[in-house]
mmCIF file of C-alpha atoms in Angstrom:
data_model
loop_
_atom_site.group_PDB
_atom_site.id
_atom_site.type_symbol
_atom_site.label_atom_id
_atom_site.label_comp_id
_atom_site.label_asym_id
_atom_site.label_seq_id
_atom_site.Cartn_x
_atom_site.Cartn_y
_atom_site.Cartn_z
ATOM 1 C CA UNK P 1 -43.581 1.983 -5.137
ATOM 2 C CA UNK P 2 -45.271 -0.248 -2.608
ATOM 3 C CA UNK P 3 -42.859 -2.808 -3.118
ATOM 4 C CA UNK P 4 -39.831 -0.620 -2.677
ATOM 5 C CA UNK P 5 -41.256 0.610 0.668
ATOM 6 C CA UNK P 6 -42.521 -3.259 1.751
ATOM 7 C CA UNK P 7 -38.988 -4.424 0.694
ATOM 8 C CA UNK P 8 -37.491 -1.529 2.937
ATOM 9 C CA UNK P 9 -39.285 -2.368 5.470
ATOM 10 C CA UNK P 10 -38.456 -6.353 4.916
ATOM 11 C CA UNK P 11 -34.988 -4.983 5.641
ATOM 12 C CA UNK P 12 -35.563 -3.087 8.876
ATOM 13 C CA UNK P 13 -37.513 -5.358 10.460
ATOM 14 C CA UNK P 14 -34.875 -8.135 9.615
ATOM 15 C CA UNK P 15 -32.019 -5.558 11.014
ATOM 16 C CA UNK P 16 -34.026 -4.853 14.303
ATOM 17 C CA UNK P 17 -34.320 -8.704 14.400
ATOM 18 C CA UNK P 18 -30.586 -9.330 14.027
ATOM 19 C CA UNK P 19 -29.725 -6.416 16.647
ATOM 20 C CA UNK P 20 -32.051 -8.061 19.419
ATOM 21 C CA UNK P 21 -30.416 -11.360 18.835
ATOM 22 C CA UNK P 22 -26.917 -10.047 19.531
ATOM 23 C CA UNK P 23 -27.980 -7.405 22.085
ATOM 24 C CA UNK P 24 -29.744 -10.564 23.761
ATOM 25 C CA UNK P 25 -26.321 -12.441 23.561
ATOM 26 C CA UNK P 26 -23.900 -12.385 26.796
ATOM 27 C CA UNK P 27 -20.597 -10.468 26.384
ATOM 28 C CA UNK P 28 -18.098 -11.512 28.513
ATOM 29 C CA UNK P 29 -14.132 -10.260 28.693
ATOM 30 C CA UNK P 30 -11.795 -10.096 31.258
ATOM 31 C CA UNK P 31 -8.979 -7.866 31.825
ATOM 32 C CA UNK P 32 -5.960 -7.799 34.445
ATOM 33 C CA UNK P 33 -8.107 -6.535 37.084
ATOM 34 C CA UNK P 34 -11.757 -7.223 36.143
ATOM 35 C CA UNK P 35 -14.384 -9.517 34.774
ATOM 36 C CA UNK P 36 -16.804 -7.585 32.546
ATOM 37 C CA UNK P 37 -20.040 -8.980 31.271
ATOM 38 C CA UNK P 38 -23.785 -8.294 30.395
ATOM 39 C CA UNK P 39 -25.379 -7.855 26.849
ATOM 40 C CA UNK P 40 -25.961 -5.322 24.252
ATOM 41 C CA UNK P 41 -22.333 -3.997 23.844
ATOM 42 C CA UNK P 42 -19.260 -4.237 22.479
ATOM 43 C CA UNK P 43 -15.825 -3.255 23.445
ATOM 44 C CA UNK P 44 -14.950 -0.389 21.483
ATOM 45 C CA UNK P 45 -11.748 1.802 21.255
ATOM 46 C CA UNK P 46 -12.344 5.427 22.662
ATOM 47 C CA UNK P 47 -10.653 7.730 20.099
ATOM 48 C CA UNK P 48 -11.617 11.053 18.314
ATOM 49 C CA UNK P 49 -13.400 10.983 15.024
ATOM 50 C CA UNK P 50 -14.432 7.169 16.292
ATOM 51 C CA UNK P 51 -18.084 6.133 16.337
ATOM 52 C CA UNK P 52 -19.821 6.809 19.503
ATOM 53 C CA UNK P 53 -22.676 4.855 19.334
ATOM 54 C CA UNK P 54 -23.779 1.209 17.092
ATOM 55 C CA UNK P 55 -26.776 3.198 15.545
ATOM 56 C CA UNK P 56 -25.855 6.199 14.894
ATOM 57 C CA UNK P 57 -23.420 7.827 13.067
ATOM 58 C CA UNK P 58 -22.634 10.342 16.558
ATOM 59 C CA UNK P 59 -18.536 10.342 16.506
ATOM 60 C CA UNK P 60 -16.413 11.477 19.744
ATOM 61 C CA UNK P 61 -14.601 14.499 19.683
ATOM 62 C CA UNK P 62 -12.531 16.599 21.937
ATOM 63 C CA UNK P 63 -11.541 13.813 24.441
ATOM 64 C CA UNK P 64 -9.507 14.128 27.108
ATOM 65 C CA UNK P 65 -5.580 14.018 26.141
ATOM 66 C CA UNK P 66 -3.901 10.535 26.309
ATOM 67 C CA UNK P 67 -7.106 8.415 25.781
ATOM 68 C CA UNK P 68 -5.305 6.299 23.172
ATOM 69 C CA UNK P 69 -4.778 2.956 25.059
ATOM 70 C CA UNK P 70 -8.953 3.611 26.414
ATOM 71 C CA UNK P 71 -11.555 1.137 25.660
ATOM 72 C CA UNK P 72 -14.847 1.278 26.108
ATOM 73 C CA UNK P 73 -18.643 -0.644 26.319
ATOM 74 C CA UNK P 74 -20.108 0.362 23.137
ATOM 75 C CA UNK P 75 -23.849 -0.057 23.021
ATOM 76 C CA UNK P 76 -26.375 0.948 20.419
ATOM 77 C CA UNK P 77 -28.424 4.155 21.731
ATOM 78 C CA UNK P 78 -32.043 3.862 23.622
ATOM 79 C CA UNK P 79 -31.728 0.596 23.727
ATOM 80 C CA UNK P 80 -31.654 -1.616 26.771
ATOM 81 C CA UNK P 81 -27.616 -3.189 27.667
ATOM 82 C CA UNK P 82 -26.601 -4.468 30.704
ATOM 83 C CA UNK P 83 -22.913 -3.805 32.002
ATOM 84 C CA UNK P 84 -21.589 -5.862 35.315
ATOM 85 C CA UNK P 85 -18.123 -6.079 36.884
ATOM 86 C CA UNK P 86 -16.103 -8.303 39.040
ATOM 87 C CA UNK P 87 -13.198 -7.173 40.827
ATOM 88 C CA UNK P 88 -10.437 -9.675 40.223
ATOM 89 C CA UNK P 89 -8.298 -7.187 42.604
ATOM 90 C CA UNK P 90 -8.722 -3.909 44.105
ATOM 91 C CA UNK P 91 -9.693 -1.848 42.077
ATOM 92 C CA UNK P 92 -10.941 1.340 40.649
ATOM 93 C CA UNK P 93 -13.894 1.144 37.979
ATOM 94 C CA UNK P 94 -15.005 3.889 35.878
ATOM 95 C CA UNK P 95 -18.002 4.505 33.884
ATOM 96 C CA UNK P 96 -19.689 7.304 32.007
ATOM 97 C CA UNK P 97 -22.781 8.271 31.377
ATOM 98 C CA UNK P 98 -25.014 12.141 30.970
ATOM 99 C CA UNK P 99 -26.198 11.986 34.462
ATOM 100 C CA UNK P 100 -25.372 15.558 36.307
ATOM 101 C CA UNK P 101 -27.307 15.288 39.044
ATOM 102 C CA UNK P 102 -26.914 11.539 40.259
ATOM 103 C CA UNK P 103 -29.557 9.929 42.360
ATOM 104 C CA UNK P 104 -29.938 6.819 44.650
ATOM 105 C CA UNK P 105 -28.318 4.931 41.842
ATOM 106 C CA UNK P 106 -25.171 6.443 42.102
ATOM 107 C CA UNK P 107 -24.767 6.140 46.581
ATOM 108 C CA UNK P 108 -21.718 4.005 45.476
ATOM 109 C CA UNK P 109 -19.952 6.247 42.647
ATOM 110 C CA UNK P 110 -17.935 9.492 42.824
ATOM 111 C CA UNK P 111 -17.661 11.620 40.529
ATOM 112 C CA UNK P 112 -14.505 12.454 38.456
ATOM 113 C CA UNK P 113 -14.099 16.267 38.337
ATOM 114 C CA UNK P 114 -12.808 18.072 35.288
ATOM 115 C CA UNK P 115 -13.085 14.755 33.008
ATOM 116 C CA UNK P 116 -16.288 14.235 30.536
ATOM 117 C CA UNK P 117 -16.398 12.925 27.308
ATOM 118 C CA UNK P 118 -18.963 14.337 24.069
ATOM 119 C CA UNK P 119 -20.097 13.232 20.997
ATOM 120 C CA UNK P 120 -21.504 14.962 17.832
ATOM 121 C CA UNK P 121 -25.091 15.187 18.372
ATOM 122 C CA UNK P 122 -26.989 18.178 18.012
ATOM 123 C CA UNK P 123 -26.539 19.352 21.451
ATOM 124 C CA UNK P 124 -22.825 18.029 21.572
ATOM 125 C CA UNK P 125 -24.038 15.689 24.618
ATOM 126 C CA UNK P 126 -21.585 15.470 27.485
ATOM 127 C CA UNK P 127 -21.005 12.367 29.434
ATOM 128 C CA UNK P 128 -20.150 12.751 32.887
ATOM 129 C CA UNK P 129 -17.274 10.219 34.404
ATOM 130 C CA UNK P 130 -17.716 8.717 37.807
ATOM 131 C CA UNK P 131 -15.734 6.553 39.412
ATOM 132 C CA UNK P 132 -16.362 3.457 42.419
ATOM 133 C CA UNK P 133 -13.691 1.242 44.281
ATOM 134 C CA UNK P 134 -14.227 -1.694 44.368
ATOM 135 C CA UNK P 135 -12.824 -4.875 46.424
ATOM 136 C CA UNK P 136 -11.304 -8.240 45.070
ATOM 137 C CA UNK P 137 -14.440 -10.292 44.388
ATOM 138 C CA UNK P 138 -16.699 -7.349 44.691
ATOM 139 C CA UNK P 139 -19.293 -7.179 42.005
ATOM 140 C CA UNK P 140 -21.254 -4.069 40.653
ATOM 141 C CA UNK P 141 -23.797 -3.451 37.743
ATOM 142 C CA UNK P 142 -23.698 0.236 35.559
ATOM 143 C CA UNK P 143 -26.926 1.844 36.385
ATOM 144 C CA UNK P 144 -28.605 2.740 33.323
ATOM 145 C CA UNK P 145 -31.889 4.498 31.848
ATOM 146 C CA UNK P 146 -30.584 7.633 30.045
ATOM 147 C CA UNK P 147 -30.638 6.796 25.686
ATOM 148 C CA UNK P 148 -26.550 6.843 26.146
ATOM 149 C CA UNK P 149 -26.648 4.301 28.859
ATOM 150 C CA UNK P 150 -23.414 3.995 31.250
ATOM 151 C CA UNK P 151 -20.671 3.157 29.680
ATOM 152 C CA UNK P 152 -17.795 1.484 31.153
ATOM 153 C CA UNK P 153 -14.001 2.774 30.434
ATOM 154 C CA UNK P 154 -11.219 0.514 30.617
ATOM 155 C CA UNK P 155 -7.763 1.895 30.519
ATOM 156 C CA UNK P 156 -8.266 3.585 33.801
ATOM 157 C CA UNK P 157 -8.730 0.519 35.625
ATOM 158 C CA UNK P 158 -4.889 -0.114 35.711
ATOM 159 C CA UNK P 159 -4.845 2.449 39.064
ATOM 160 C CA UNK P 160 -5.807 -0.650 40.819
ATOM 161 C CA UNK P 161 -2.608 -2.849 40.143
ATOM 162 C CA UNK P 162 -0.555 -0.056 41.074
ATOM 163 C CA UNK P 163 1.037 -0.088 45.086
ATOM 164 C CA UNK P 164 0.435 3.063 46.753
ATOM 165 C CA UNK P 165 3.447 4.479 48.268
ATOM 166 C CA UNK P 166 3.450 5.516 52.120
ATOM 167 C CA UNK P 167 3.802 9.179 52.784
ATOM 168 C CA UNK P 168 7.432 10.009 53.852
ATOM 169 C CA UNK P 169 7.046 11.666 57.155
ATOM 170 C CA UNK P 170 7.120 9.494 59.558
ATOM 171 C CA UNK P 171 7.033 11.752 62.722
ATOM 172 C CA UNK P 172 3.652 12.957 61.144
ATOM 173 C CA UNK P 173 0.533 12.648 63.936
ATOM 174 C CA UNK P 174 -2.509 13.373 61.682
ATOM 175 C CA UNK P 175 -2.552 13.977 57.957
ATOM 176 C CA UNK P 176 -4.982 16.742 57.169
ATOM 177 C CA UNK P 177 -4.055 16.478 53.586
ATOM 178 C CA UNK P 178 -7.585 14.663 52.020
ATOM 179 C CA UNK P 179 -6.898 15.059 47.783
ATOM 180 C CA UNK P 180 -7.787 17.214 45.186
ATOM 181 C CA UNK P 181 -9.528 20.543 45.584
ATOM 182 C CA UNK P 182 -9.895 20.378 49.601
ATOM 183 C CA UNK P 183 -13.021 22.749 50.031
ATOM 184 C CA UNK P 184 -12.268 23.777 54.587
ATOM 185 C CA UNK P 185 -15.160 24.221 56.270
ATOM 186 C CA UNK P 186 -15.011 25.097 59.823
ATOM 187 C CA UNK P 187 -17.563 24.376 62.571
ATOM 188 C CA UNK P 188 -18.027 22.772 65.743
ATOM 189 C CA UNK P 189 -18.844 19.292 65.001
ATOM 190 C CA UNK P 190 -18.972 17.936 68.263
ATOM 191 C CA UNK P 191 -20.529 21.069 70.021
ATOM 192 C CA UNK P 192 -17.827 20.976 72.656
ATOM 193 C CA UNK P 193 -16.957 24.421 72.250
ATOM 194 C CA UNK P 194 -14.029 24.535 70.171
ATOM 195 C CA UNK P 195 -13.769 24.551 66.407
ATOM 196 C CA UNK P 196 -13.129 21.359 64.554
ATOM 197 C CA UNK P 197 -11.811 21.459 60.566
ATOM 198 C CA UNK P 198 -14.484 19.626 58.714
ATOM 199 C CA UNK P 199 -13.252 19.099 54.705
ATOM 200 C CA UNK P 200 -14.698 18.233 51.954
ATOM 201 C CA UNK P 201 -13.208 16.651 48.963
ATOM 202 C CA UNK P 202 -15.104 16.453 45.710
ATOM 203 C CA UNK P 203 -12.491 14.533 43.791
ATOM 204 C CA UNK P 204 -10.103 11.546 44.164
ATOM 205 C CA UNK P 205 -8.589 9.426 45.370
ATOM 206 C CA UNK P 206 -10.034 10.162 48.136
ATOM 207 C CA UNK P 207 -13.712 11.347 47.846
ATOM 208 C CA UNK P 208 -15.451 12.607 50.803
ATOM 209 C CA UNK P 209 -16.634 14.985 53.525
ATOM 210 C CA UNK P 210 -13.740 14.446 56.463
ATOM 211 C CA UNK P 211 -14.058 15.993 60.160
ATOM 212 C CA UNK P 212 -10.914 16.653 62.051
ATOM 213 C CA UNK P 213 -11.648 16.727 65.849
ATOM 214 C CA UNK P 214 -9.735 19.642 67.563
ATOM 215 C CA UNK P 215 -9.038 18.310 71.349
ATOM 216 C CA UNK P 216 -7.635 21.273 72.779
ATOM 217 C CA UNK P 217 -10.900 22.661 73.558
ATOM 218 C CA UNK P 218 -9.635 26.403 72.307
ATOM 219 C CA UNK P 219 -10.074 27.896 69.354
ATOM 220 C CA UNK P 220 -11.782 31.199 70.346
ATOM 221 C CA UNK P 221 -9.531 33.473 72.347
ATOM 222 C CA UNK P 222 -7.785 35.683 69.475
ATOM 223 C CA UNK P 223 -4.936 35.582 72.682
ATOM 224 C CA UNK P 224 -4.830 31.886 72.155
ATOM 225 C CA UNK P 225 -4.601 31.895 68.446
ATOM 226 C CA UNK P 226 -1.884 34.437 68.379
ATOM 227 C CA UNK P 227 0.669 32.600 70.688
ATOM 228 C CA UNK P 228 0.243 35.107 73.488
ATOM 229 C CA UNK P 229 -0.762 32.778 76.308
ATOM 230 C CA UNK P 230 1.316 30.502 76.544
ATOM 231 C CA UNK P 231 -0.126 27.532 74.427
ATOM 232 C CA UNK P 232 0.316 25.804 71.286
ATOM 233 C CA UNK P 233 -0.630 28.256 68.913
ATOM 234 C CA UNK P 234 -2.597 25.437 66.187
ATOM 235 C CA UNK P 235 -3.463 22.515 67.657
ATOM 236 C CA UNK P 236 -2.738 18.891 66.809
ATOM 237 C CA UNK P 237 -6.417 17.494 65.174
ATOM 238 C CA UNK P 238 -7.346 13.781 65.523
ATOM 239 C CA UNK P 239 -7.117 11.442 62.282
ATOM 240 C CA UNK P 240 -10.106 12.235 60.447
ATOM 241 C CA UNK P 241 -13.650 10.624 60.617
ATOM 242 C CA UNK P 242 -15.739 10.252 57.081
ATOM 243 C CA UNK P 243 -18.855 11.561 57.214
ATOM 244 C CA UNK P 244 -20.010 11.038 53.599
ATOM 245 C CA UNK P 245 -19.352 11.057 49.878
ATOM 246 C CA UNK P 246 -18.630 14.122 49.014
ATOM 247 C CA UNK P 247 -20.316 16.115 46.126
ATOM 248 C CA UNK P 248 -18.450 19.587 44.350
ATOM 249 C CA UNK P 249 -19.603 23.070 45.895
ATOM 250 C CA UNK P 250 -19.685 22.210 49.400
ATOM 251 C CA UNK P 251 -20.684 25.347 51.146
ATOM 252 C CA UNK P 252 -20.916 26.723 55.147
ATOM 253 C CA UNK P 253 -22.903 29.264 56.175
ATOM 254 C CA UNK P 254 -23.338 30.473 59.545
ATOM 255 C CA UNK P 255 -27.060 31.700 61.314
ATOM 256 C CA UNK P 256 -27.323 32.360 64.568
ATOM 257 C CA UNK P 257 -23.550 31.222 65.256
ATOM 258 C CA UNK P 258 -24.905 27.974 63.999
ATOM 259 C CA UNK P 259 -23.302 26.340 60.760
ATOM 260 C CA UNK P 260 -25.615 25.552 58.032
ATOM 261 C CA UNK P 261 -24.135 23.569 54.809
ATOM 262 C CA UNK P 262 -25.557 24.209 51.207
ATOM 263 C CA UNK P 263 -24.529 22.740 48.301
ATOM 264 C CA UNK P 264 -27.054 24.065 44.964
ATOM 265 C CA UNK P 265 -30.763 24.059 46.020
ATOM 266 C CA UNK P 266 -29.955 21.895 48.680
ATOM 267 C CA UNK P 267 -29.737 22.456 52.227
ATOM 268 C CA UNK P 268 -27.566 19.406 54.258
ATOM 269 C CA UNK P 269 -29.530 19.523 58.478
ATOM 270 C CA UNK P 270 -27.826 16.504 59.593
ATOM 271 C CA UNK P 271 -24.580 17.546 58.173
ATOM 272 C CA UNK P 272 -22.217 17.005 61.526
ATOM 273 C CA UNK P 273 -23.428 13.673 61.592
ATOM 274 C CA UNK P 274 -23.866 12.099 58.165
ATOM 275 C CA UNK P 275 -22.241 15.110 55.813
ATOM 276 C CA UNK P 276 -24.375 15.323 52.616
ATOM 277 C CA UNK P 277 -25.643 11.898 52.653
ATOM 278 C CA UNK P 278 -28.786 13.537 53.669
ATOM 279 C CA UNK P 279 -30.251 16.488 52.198
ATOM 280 C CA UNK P 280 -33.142 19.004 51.415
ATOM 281 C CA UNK P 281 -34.529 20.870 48.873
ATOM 282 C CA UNK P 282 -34.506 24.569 48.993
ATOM 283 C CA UNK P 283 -37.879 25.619 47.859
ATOM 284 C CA UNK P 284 -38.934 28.765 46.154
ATOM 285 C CA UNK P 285 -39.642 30.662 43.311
ATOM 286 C CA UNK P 286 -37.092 29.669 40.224
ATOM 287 C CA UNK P 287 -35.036 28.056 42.443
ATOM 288 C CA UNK P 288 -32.781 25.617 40.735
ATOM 289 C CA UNK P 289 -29.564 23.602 40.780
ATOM 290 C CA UNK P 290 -27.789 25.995 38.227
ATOM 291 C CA UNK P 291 -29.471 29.254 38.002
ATOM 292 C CA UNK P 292 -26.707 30.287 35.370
ATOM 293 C CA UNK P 293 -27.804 30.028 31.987
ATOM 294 C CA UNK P 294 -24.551 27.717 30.604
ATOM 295 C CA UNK P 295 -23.256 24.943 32.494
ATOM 296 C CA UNK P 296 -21.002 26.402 35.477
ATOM 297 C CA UNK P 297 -17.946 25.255 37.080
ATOM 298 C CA UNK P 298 -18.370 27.068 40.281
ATOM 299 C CA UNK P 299 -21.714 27.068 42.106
ATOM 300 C CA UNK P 300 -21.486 27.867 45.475
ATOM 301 C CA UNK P 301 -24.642 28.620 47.655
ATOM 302 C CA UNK P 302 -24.793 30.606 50.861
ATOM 303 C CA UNK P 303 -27.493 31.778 53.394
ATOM 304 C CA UNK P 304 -26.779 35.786 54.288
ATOM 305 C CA UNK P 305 -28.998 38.638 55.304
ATOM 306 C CA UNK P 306 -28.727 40.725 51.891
ATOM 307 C CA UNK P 307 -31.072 43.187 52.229
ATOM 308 C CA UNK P 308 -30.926 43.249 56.391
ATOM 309 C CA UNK P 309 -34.404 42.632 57.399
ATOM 310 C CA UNK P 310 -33.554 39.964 59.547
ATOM 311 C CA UNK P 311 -34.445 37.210 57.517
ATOM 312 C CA UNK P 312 -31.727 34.926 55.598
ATOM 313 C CA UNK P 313 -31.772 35.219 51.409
ATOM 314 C CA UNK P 314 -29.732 33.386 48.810
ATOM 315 C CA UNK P 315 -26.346 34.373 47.474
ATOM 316 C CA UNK P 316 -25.046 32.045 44.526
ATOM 317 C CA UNK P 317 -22.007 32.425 43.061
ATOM 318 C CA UNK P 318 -21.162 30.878 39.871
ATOM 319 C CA UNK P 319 -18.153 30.762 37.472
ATOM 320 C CA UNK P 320 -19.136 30.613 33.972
ATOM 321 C CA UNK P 321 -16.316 29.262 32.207
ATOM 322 C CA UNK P 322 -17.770 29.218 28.507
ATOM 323 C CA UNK P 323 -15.323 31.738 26.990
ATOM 324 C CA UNK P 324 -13.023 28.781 27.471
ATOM 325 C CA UNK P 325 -14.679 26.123 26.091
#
């Protein structure tokens, strides 16, 4: 019996071994549009019934459609892997990883709404995709620290040999088209009196929280806006100005005739001049990001006087999308 178990353990300790020689080893491969490298992965195909991870026997399922031609870093789970890139052009990396609620680590990286990736653990992890451009000879490293690591996905990466077209209009002054799921929020963002269109857009291409100046100086008189004295009924905004990255949920309240931006348990002061690069916490009893029970697609935080004692409460609103999946 003894020597069964010292054998077995003969053999782990000799596996362990041989996995920290070739996690130690450098990986290097290089695609059309970038130079990947690092240690403690492989490059793996992303397909359904696939294994997720080097030690364990985790499998993907229910990918996103059309993932045949992906590839991916492949690394062995809770243990340490570096992943770095090189932009050979410009480019658009992607990574994923089970980060929700990024941190400093992320200032550079978007996320990719709608798109996640799971495996078959217990829990049926999901892996949240972000995304980061990058510039020819720019050079970024996948932040890790999580057991599943970042993990790179190449397949996507082709965006960034493909010419984007200009838009046909050419009498066109200012576009105030800024991508996917444009979230308006108006407010005065430059206190001149008028009201400015400030957007925010949570997805790509073009991530971001975009103010559109309005120059006219009117806004107010319901005469104005309905043609009746004489003026241009909408006025023409200025190209837009990016304030920030943009994050999903972006929210405006007003108090006092004074805009305040939420986005879950956070409250955004500074938000006319840096968007939600700058934030803070919204303390209080069972406060939290998602106060929903299952993960929520909508979350969408307001101030408003519920109960009209002059003081501002909480409204959240949430859409709990579970019955589909």
């Amino acid at each position: 019996m003894h020597r069964v178990i010292l054998a077995a353990l003969g053999v782990a300790i000799c596996a362990a071994a041989a996995f920290a020689e070739v996690a130690a080893q450098e990986v290097r491969v290089e695609t059309e549009t970038l130079i990947v490298s690092g240690s403690g992965w492989t490059l793996q195909p992303l397909a359904n019934g696939k294994k997720a991870f080097a030690n364990r026997e985790y499998v993907w399922i229910d990918l996103p459609r059309d993932t045949s031609a992906w590839r991916y870093t492949q690394i062995a789970g809770g243990e340490p892997a570096v992943v770095a890139v090189e932009a050979l052009k410009d480019t658009t990396v992607y990574m994923a990883c089970t980060v929700a609620n990024p941190d400093e680590r992320f200032a550079d990286w978007s996320s990719v709404a709608g798109v996640s990736l799971r495996y078959t653990d217990g829990g049926r992890t999901r892996l949240h995709v972000y995304a980061r451009k990058l510039k020819t000879g720019e050079r970024a490293s996948l932040p890790q620290g999580t057991w599943a690591g970042s993990l790179l996905l190449l397949g996507l990466e082709i965006e960034g040999t493909l010419e984007r077209l200009p838009y046909n209009n050419p009498g066109l002054k200012v576009d105030l088209g800024v991508g996917l799921w444009a979230w308006p929020l108006p407010m005065d963002t430059d206190d001149d009196g008028d009201l400015d269109l400030v957007v925010s857009c949570p997805d790509q291409p073009y991530n971001g929280i975009y103010a559109f100046e309005n120059p006219t100086g009117r806004t107010a008189p319901r005469a104005w806006m309905l043609g009746l004295d004489g003026g241009a009924r909408m006025p023409v905004f200025k190209a837009a100005r990016r304030l920030s990255r943009s994050p999903s949920n972006v929210q405006v309240s007003y108090v006092d005739g004074e805009p305040r931006v939420l986005t879950p348990a956070t409250i955004h002061p500074a938000f006319k001049q840096a968007g939600t690069a700058q934030g803070v916490k919204i303390e209080g009893e069972n406060i939290k990001a998602n106060i929903h029970t299952n993960g929520v697609r909508a979350n969408m935080w307001r101030f408003v006087d519920y109960d009209d004692d002059g003081s501002q409460d909480l409204i959240v609103g949430v859409g709990d999308w579970k019955a589909y999946g």
